[in-house]
PDB file of C-alpha atoms and ligand atoms in Angstrom:
ATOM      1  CA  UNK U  25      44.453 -44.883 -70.355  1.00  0.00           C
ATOM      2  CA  UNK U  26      42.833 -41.789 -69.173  1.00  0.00           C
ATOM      3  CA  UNK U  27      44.117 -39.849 -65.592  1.00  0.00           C
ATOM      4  CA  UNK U  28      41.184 -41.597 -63.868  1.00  0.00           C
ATOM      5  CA  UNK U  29      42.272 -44.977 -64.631  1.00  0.00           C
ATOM      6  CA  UNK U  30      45.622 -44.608 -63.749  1.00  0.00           C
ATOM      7  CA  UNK U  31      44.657 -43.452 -60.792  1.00  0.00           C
ATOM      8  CA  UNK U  32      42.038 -46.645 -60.174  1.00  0.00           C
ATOM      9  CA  UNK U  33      44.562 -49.356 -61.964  1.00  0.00           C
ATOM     10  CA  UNK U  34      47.205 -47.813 -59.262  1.00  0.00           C
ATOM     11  CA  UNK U  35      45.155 -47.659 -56.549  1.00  0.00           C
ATOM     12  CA  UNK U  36      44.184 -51.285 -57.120  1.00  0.00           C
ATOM     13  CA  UNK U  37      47.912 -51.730 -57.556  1.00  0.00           C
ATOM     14  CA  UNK U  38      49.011 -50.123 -53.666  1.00  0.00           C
ATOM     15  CA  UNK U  39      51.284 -47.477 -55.377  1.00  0.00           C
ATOM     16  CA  UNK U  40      50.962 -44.961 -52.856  1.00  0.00           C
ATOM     17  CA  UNK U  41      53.805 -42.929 -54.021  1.00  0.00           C
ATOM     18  CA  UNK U  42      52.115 -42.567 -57.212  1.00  0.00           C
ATOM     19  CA  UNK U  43      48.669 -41.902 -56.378  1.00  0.00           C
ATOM     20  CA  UNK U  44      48.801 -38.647 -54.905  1.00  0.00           C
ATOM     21  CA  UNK U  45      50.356 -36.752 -58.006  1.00  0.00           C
ATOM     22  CA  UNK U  46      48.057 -38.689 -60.546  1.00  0.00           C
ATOM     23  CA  UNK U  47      45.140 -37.530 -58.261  1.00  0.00           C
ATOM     24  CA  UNK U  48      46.403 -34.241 -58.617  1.00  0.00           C
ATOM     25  CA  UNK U  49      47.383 -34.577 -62.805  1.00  0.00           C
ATOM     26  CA  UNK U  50      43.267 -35.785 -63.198  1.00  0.00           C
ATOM     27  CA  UNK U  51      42.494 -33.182 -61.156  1.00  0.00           C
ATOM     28  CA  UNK U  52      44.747 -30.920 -63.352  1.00  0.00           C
ATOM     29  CA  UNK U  53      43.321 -32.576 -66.324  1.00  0.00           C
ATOM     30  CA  UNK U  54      39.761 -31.198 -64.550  1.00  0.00           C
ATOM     31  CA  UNK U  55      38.216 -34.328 -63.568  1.00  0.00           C
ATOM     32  CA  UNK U  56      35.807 -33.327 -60.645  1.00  0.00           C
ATOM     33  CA  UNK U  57      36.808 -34.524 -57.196  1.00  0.00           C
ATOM     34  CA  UNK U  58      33.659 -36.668 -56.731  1.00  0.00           C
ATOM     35  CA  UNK U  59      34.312 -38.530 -59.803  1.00  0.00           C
ATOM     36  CA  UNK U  60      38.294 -38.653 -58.858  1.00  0.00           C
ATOM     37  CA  UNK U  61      36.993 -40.116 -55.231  1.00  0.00           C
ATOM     38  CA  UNK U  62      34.253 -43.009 -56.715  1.00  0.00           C
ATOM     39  CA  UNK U  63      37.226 -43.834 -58.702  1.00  0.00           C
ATOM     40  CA  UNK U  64      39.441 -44.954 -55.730  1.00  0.00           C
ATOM     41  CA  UNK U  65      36.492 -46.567 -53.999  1.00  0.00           C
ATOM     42  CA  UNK U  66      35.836 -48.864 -57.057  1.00  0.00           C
ATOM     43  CA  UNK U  67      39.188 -49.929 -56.368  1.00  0.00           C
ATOM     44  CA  UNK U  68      38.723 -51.055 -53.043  1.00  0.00           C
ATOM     45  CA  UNK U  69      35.368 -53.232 -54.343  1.00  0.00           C
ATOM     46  CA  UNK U  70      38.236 -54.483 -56.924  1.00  0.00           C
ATOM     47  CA  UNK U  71      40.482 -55.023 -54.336  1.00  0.00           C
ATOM     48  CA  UNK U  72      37.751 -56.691 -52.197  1.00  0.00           C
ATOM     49  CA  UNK U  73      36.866 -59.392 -54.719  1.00  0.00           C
ATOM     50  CA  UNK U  74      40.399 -60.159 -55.328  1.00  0.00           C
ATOM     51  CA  UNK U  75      40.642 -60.948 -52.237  1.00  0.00           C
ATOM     52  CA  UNK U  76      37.574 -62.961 -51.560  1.00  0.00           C
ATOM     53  CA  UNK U  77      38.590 -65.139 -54.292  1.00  0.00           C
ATOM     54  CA  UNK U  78      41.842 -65.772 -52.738  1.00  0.00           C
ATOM     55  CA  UNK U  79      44.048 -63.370 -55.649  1.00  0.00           C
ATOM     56  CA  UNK U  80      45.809 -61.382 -53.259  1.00  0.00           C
ATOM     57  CA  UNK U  81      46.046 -61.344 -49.231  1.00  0.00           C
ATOM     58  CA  UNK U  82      45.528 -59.290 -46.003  1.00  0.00           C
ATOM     59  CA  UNK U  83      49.298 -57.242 -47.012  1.00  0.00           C
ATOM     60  CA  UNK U  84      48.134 -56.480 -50.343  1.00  0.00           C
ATOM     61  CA  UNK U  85      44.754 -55.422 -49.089  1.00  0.00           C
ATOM     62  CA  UNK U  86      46.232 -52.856 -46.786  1.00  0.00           C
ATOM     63  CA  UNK U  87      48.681 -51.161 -49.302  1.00  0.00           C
ATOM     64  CA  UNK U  88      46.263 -50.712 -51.711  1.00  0.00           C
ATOM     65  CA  UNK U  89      44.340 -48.897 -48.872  1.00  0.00           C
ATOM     66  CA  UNK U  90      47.270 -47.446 -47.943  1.00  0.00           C
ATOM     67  CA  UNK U  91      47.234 -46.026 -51.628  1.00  0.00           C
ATOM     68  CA  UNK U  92      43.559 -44.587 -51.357  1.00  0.00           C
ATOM     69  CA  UNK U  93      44.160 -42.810 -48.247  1.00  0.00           C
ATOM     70  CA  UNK U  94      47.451 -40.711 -49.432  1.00  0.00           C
ATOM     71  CA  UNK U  95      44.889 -39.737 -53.232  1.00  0.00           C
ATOM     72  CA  UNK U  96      41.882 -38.815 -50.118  1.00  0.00           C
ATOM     73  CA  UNK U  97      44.169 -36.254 -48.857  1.00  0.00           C
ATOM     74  CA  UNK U  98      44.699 -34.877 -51.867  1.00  0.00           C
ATOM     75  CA  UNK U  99      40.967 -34.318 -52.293  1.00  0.00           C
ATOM     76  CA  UNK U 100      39.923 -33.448 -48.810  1.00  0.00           C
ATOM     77  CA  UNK U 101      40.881 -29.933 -49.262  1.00  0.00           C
ATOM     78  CA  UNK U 102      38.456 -29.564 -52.666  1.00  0.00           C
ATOM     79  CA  UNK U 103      35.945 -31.724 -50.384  1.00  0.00           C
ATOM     80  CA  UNK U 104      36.002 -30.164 -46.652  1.00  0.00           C
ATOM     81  CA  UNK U 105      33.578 -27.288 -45.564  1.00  0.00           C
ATOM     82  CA  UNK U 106      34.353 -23.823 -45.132  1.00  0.00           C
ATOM     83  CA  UNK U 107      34.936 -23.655 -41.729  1.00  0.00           C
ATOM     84  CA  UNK U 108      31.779 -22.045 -41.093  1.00  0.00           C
ATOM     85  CA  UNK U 109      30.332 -24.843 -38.969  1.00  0.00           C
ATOM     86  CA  UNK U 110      27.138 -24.620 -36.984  1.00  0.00           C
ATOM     87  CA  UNK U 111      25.412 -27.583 -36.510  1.00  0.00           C
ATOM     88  CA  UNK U 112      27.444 -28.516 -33.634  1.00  0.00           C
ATOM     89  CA  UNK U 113      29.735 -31.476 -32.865  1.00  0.00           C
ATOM     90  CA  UNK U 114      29.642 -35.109 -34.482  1.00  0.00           C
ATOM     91  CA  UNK U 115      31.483 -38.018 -32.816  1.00  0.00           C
ATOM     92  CA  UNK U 116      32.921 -40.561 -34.880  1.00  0.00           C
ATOM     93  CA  UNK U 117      34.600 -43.785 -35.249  1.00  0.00           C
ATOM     94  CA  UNK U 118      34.994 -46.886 -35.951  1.00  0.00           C
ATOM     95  CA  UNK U 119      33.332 -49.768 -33.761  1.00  0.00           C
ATOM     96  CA  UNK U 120      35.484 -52.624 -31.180  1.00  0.00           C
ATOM     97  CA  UNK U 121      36.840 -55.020 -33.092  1.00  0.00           C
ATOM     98  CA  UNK U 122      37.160 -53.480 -36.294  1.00  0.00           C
ATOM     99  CA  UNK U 123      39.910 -51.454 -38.432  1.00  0.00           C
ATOM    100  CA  UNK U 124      38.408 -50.736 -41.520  1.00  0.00           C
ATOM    101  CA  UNK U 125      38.739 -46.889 -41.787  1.00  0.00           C
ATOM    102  CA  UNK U 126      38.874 -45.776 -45.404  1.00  0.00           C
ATOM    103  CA  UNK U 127      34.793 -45.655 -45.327  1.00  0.00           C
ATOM    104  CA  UNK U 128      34.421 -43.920 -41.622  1.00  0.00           C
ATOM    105  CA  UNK U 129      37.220 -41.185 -42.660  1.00  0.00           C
ATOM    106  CA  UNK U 130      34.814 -40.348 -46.136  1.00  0.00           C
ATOM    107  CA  UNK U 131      32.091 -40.144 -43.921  1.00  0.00           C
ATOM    108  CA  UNK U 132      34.051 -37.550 -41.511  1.00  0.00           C
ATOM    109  CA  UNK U 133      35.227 -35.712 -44.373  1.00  0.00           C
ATOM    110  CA  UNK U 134      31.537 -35.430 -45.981  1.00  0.00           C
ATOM    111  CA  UNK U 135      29.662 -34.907 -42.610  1.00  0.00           C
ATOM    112  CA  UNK U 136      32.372 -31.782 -41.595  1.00  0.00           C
ATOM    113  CA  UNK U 137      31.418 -30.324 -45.196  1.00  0.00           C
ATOM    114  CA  UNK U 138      27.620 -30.085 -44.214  1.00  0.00           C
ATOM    115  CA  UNK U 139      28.571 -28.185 -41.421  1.00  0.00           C
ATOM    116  CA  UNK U 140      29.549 -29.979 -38.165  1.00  0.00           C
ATOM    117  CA  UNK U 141      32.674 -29.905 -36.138  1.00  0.00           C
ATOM    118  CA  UNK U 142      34.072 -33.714 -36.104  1.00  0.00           C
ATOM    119  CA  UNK U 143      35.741 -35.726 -33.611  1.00  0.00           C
ATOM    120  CA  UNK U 144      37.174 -38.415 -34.883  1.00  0.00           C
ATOM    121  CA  UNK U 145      38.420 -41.651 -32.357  1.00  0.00           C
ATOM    122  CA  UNK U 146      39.375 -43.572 -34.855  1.00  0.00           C
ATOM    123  CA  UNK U 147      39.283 -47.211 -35.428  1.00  0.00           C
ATOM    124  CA  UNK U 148      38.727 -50.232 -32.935  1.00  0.00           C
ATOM    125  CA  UNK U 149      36.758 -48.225 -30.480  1.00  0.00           C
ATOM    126  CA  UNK U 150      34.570 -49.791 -27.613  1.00  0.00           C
ATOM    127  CA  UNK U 151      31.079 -48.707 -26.845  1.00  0.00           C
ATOM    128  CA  UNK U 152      32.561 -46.489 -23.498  1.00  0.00           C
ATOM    129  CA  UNK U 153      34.654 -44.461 -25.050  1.00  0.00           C
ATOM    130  CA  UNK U 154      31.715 -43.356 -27.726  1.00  0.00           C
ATOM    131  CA  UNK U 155      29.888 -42.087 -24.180  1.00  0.00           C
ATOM    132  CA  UNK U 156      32.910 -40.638 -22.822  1.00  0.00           C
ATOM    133  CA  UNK U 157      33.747 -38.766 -25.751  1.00  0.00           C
ATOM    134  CA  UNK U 158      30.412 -36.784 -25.967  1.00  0.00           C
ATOM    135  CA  UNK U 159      30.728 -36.243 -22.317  1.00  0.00           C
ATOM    136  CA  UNK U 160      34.080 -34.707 -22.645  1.00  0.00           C
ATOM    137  CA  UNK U 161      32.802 -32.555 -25.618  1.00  0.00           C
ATOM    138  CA  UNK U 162      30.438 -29.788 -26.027  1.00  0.00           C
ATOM    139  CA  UNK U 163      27.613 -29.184 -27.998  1.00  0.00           C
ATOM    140  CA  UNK U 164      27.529 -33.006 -29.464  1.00  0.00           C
ATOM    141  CA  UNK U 165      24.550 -33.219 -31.634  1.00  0.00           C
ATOM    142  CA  UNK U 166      25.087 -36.643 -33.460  1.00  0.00           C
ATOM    143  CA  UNK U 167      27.624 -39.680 -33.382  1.00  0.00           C
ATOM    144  CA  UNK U 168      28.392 -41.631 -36.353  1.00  0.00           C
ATOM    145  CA  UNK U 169      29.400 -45.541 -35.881  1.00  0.00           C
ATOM    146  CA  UNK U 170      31.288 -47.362 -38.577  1.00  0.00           C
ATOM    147  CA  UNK U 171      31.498 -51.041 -39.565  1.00  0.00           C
ATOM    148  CA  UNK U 172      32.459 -53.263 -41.978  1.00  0.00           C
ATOM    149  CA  UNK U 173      32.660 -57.031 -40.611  1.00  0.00           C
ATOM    150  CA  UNK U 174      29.547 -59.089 -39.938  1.00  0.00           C
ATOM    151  CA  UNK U 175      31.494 -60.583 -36.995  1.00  0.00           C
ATOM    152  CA  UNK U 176      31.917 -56.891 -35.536  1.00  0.00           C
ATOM    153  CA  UNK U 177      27.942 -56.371 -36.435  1.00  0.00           C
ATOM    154  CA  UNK U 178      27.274 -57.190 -32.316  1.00  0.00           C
ATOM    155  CA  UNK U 179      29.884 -54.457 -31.749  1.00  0.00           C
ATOM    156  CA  UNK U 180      28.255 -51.602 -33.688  1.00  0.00           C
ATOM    157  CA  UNK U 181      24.928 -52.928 -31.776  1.00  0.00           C
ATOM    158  CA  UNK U 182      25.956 -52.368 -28.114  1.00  0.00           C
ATOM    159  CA  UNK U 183      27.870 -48.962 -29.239  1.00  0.00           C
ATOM    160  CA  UNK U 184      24.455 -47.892 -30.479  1.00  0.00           C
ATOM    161  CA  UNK U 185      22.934 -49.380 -27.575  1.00  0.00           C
ATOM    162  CA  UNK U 186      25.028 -48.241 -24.913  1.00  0.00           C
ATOM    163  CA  UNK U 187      24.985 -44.469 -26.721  1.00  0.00           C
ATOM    164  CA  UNK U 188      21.689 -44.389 -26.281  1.00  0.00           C
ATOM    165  CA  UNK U 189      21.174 -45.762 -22.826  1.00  0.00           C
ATOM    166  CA  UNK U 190      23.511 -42.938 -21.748  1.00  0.00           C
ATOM    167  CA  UNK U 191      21.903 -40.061 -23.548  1.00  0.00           C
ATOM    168  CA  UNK U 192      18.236 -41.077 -25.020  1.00  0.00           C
ATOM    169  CA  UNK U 193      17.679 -38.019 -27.036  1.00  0.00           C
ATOM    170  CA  UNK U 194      21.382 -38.222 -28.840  1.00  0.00           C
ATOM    171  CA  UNK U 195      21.236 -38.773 -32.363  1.00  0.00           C
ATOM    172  CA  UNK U 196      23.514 -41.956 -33.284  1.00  0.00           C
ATOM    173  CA  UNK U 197      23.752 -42.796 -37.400  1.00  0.00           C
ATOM    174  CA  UNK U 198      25.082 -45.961 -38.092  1.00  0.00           C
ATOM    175  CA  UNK U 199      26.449 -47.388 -41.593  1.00  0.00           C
ATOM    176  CA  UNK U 200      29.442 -49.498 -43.279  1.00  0.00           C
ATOM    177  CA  UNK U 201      28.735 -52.540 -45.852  1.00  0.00           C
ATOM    178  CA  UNK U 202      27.442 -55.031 -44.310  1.00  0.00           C
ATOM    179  CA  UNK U 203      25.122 -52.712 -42.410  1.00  0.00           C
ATOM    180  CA  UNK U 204      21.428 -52.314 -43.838  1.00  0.00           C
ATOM    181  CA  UNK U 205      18.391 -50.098 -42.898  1.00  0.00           C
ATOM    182  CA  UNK U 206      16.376 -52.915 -40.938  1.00  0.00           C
ATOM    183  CA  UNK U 207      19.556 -53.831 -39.287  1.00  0.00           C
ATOM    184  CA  UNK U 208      20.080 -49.990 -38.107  1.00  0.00           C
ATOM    185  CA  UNK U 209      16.566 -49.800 -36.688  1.00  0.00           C
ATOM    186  CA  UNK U 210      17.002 -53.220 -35.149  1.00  0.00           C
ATOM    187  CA  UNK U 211      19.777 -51.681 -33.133  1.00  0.00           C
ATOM    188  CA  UNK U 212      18.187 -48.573 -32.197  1.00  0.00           C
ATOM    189  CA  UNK U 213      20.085 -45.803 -34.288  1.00  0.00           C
ATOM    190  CA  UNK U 214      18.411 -42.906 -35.860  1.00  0.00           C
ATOM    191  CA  UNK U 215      19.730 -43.339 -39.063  1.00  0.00           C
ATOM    192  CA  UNK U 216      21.818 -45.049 -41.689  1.00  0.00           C
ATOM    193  CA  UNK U 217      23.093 -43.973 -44.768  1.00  0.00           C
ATOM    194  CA  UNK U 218      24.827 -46.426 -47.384  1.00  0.00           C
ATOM    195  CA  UNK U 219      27.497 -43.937 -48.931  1.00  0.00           C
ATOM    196  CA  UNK U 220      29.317 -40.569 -47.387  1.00  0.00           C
ATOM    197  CA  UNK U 221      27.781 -38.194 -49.449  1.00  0.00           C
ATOM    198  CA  UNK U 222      23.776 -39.435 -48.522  1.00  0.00           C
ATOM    199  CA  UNK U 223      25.550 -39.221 -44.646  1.00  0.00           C
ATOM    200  CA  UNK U 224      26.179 -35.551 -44.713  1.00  0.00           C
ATOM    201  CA  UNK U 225      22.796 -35.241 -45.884  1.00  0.00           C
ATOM    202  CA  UNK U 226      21.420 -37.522 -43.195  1.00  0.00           C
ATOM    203  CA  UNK U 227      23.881 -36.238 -40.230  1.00  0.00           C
ATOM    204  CA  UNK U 228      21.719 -32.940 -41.274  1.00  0.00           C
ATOM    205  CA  UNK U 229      18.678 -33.997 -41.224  1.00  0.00           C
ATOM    206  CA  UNK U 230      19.031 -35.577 -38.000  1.00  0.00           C
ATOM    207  CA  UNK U 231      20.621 -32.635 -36.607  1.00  0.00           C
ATOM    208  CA  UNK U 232      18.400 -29.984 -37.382  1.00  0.00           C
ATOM    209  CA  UNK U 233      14.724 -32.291 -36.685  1.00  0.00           C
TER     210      UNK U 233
HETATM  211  C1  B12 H 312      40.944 -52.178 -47.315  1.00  0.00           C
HETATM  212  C2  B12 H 312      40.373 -53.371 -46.616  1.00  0.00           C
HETATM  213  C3  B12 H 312      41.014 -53.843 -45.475  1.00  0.00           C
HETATM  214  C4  B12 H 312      42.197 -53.108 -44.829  1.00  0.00           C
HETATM  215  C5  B12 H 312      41.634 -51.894 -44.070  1.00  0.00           C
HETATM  216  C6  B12 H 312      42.625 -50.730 -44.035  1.00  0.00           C
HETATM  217  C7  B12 H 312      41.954 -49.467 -43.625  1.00  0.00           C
HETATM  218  N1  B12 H 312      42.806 -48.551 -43.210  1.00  0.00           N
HETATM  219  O1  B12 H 312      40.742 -49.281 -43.663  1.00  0.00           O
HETATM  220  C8  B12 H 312      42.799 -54.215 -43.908  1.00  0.00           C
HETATM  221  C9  B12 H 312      43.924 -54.914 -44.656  1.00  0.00           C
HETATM  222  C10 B12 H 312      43.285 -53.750 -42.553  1.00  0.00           C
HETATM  223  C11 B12 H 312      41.629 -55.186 -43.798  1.00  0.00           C
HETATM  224  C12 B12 H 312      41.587 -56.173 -42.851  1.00  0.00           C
HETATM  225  C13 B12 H 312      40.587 -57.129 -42.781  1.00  0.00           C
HETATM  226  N2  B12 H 312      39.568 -57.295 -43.638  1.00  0.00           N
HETATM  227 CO1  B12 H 312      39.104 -55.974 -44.989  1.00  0.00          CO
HETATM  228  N3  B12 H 312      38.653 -55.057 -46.558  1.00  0.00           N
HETATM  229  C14 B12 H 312      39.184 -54.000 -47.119  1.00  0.00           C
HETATM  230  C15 B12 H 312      38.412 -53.671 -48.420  1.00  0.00           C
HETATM  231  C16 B12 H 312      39.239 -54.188 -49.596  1.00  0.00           C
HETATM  232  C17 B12 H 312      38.101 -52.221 -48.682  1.00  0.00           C
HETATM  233  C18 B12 H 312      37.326 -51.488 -47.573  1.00  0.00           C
HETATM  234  C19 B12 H 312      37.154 -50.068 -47.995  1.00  0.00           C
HETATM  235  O2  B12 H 312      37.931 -49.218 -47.588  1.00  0.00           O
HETATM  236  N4  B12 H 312      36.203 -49.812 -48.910  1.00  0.00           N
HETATM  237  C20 B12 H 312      36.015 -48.492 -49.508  1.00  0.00           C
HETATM  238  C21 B12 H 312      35.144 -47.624 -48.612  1.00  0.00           C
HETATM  239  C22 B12 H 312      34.984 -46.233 -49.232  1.00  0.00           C
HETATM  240  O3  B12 H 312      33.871 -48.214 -48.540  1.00  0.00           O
HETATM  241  P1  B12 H 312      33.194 -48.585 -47.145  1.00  0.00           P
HETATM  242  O4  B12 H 312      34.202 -48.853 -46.126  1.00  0.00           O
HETATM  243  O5  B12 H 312      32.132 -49.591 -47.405  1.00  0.00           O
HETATM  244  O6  B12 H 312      32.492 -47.219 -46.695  1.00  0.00           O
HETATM  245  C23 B12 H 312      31.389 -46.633 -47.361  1.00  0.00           C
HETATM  246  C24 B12 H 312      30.012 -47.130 -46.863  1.00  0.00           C
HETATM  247  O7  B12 H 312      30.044 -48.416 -46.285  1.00  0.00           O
HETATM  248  C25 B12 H 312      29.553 -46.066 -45.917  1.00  0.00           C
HETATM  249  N5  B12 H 312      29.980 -46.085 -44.512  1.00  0.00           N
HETATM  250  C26 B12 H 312      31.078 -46.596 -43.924  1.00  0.00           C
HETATM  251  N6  B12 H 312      31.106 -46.302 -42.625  1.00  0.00           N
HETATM  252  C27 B12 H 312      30.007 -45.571 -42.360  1.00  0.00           C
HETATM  253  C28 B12 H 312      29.560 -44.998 -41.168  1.00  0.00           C
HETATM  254  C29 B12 H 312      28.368 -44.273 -41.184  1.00  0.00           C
HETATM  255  C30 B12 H 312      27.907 -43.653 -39.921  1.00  0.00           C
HETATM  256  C31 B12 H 312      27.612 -44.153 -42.379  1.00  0.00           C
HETATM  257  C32 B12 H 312      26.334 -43.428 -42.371  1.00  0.00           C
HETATM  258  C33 B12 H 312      28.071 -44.740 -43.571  1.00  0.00           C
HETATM  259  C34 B12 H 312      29.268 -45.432 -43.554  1.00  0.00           C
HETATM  260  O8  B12 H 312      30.084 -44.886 -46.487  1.00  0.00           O
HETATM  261  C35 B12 H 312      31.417 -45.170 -46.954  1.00  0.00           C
HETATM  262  C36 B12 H 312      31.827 -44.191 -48.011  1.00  0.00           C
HETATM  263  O9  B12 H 312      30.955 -44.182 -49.104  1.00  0.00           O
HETATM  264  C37 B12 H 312      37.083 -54.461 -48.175  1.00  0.00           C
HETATM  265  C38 B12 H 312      36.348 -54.868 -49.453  1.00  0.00           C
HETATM  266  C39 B12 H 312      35.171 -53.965 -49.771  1.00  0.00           C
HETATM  267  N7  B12 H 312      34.607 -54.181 -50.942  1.00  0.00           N
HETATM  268  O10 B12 H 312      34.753 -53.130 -48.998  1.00  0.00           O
HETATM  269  C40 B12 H 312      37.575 -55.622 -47.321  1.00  0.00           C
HETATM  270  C41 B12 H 312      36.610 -56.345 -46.384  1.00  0.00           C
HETATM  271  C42 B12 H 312      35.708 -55.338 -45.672  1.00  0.00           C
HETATM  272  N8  B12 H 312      37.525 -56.955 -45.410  1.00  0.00           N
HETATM  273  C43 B12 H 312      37.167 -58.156 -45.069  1.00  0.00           C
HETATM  274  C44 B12 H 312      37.867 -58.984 -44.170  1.00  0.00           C
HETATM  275  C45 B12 H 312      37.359 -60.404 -44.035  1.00  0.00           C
HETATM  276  C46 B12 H 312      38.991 -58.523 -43.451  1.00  0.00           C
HETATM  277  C47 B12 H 312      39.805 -59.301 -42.410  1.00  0.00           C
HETATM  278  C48 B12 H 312      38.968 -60.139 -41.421  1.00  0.00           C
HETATM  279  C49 B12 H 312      40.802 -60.168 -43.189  1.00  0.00           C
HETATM  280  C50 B12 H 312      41.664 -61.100 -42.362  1.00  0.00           C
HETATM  281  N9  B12 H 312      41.527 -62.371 -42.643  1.00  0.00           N
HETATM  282  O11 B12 H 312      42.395 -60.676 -41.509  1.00  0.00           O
HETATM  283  C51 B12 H 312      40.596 -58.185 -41.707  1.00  0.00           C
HETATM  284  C52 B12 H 312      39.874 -57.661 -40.452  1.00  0.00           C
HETATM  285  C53 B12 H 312      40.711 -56.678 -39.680  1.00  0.00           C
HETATM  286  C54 B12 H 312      39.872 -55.978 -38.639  1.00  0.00           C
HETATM  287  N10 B12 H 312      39.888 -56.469 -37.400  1.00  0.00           N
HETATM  288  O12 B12 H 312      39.198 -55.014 -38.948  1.00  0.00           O
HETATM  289  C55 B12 H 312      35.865 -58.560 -45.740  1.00  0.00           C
HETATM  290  C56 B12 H 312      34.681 -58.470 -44.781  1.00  0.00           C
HETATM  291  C57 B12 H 312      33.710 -59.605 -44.969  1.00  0.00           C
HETATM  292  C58 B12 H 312      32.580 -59.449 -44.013  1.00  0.00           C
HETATM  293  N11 B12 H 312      31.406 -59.246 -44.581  1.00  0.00           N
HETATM  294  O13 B12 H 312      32.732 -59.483 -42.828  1.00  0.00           O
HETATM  295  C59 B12 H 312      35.821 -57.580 -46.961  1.00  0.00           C
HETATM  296  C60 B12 H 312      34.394 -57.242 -47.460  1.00  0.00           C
HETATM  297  C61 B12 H 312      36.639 -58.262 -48.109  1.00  0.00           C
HETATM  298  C62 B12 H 312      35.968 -59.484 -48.692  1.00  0.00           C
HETATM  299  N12 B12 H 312      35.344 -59.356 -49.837  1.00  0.00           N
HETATM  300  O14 B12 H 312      36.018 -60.534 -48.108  1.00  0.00           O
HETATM  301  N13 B12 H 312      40.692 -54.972 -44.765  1.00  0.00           N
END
């Protein structure tokens, strides 16, 4: 089994002790962090299935994520910009309702490396605190909302809605699985992206029209 595997099969597996040093023994191996990364997140649409199909449950579902996040932080270093930022501030989180967070912290990582400075509320976070974080921050150019439940769909809508009817000519980008372009215009935002890297590259765009 190459590095990369082991990393996915233990990923898949919730070994988070064990994750972090085969993340670094592929990366050792010089397996490109990108490739290390996709890795991982196949093993959350692994995970996923398992569980729609009844395999595993909501513990097993969290350690495995549990797993992911301790190989991320081994990559974020390779991954994060150079500290040179200039595009100004993003707000981000994850909507009310909702704690998926593997997906929203990706995006953070990939939208810092294009060149804004992120703040990050987290997970479960309602449509006021989005406005009251870009009032308590300067320079906010763009705010990124994350979400990955259909039933927290009407969430990510008033955040977007409520973002906007507080500060029209803010930038909002919207995104998470179950979220598609039609929906995102539906809603209001400015853009969507489906992965993190085609986010930094839309959080850009966005920023700089
Ligand atoms: C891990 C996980 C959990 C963990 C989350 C831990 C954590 N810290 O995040 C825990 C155990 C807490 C969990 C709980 C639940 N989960 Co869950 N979970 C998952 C799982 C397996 C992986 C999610 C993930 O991290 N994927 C990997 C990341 C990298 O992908 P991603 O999140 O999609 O993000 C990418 C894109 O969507 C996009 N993106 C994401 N956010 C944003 C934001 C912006 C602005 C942009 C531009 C792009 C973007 O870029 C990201 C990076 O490329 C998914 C299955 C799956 N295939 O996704 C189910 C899944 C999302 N969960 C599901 C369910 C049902 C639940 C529960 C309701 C289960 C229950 N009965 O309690 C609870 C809900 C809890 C809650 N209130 O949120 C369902 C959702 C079904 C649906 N369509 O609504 C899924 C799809 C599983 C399934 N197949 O049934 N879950």
């Amino acid at each position: 089994m190459s590095k990369i595997e082991e990393v996915k099969a233990k990923v898949e597996a919730g070994k988070s002790k064990l994750v972090p040093g085969l993340v670094q023994e592929a990366l050792d191996e010089g397996s490109a962090p990108g490739e290390i990364l996709e890795a991982m997140v196949d093993s959350m649409g692994v995970v996923g299935e398992k569980f729609s199909s009844g395999e595993i449950f909501v513990p097993e579902m969290l350690i495995a994520a549990k797993a992911m996040s301790k190989g991320v932080e081994v990559l974020k270093p390779l991954m994060a910009g150079d500290g040179s930022n200039s595009l100004g501030t993003c707000i981000i989180g994850t909507v009310a309702g909702d704690l998926h967070d593997i997906g929203k912290n990706l995006v953070s990582m990939m939208i810092e490396s294009a060149g804004f400075d992120m703040v990050d509320l987290g997970v479960d976070v309602p449509a006021d605190t989005f406005v009251q974080a870009v009032k308590d921050n300067n320079n906010v150019k763009l705010v990124a909302c994350s979400g990955l439940l259909t039933t927290t769909m009407p969430a990510l809508k008033e955040a977007v809605q409520t973002i906007k009817a507080a500060y029209p000519e803010l930038k909002v980008i919207v995104g998470g699985a179950p979220v598609t372009p039609e929906y995102a215009a539906e809603v209001g935002a400015d853009g969507y992206a489906p992965d993190a890297g085609s986010a930094a590259v839309k959080a850009k765009e966005l920023a700089t029209a």
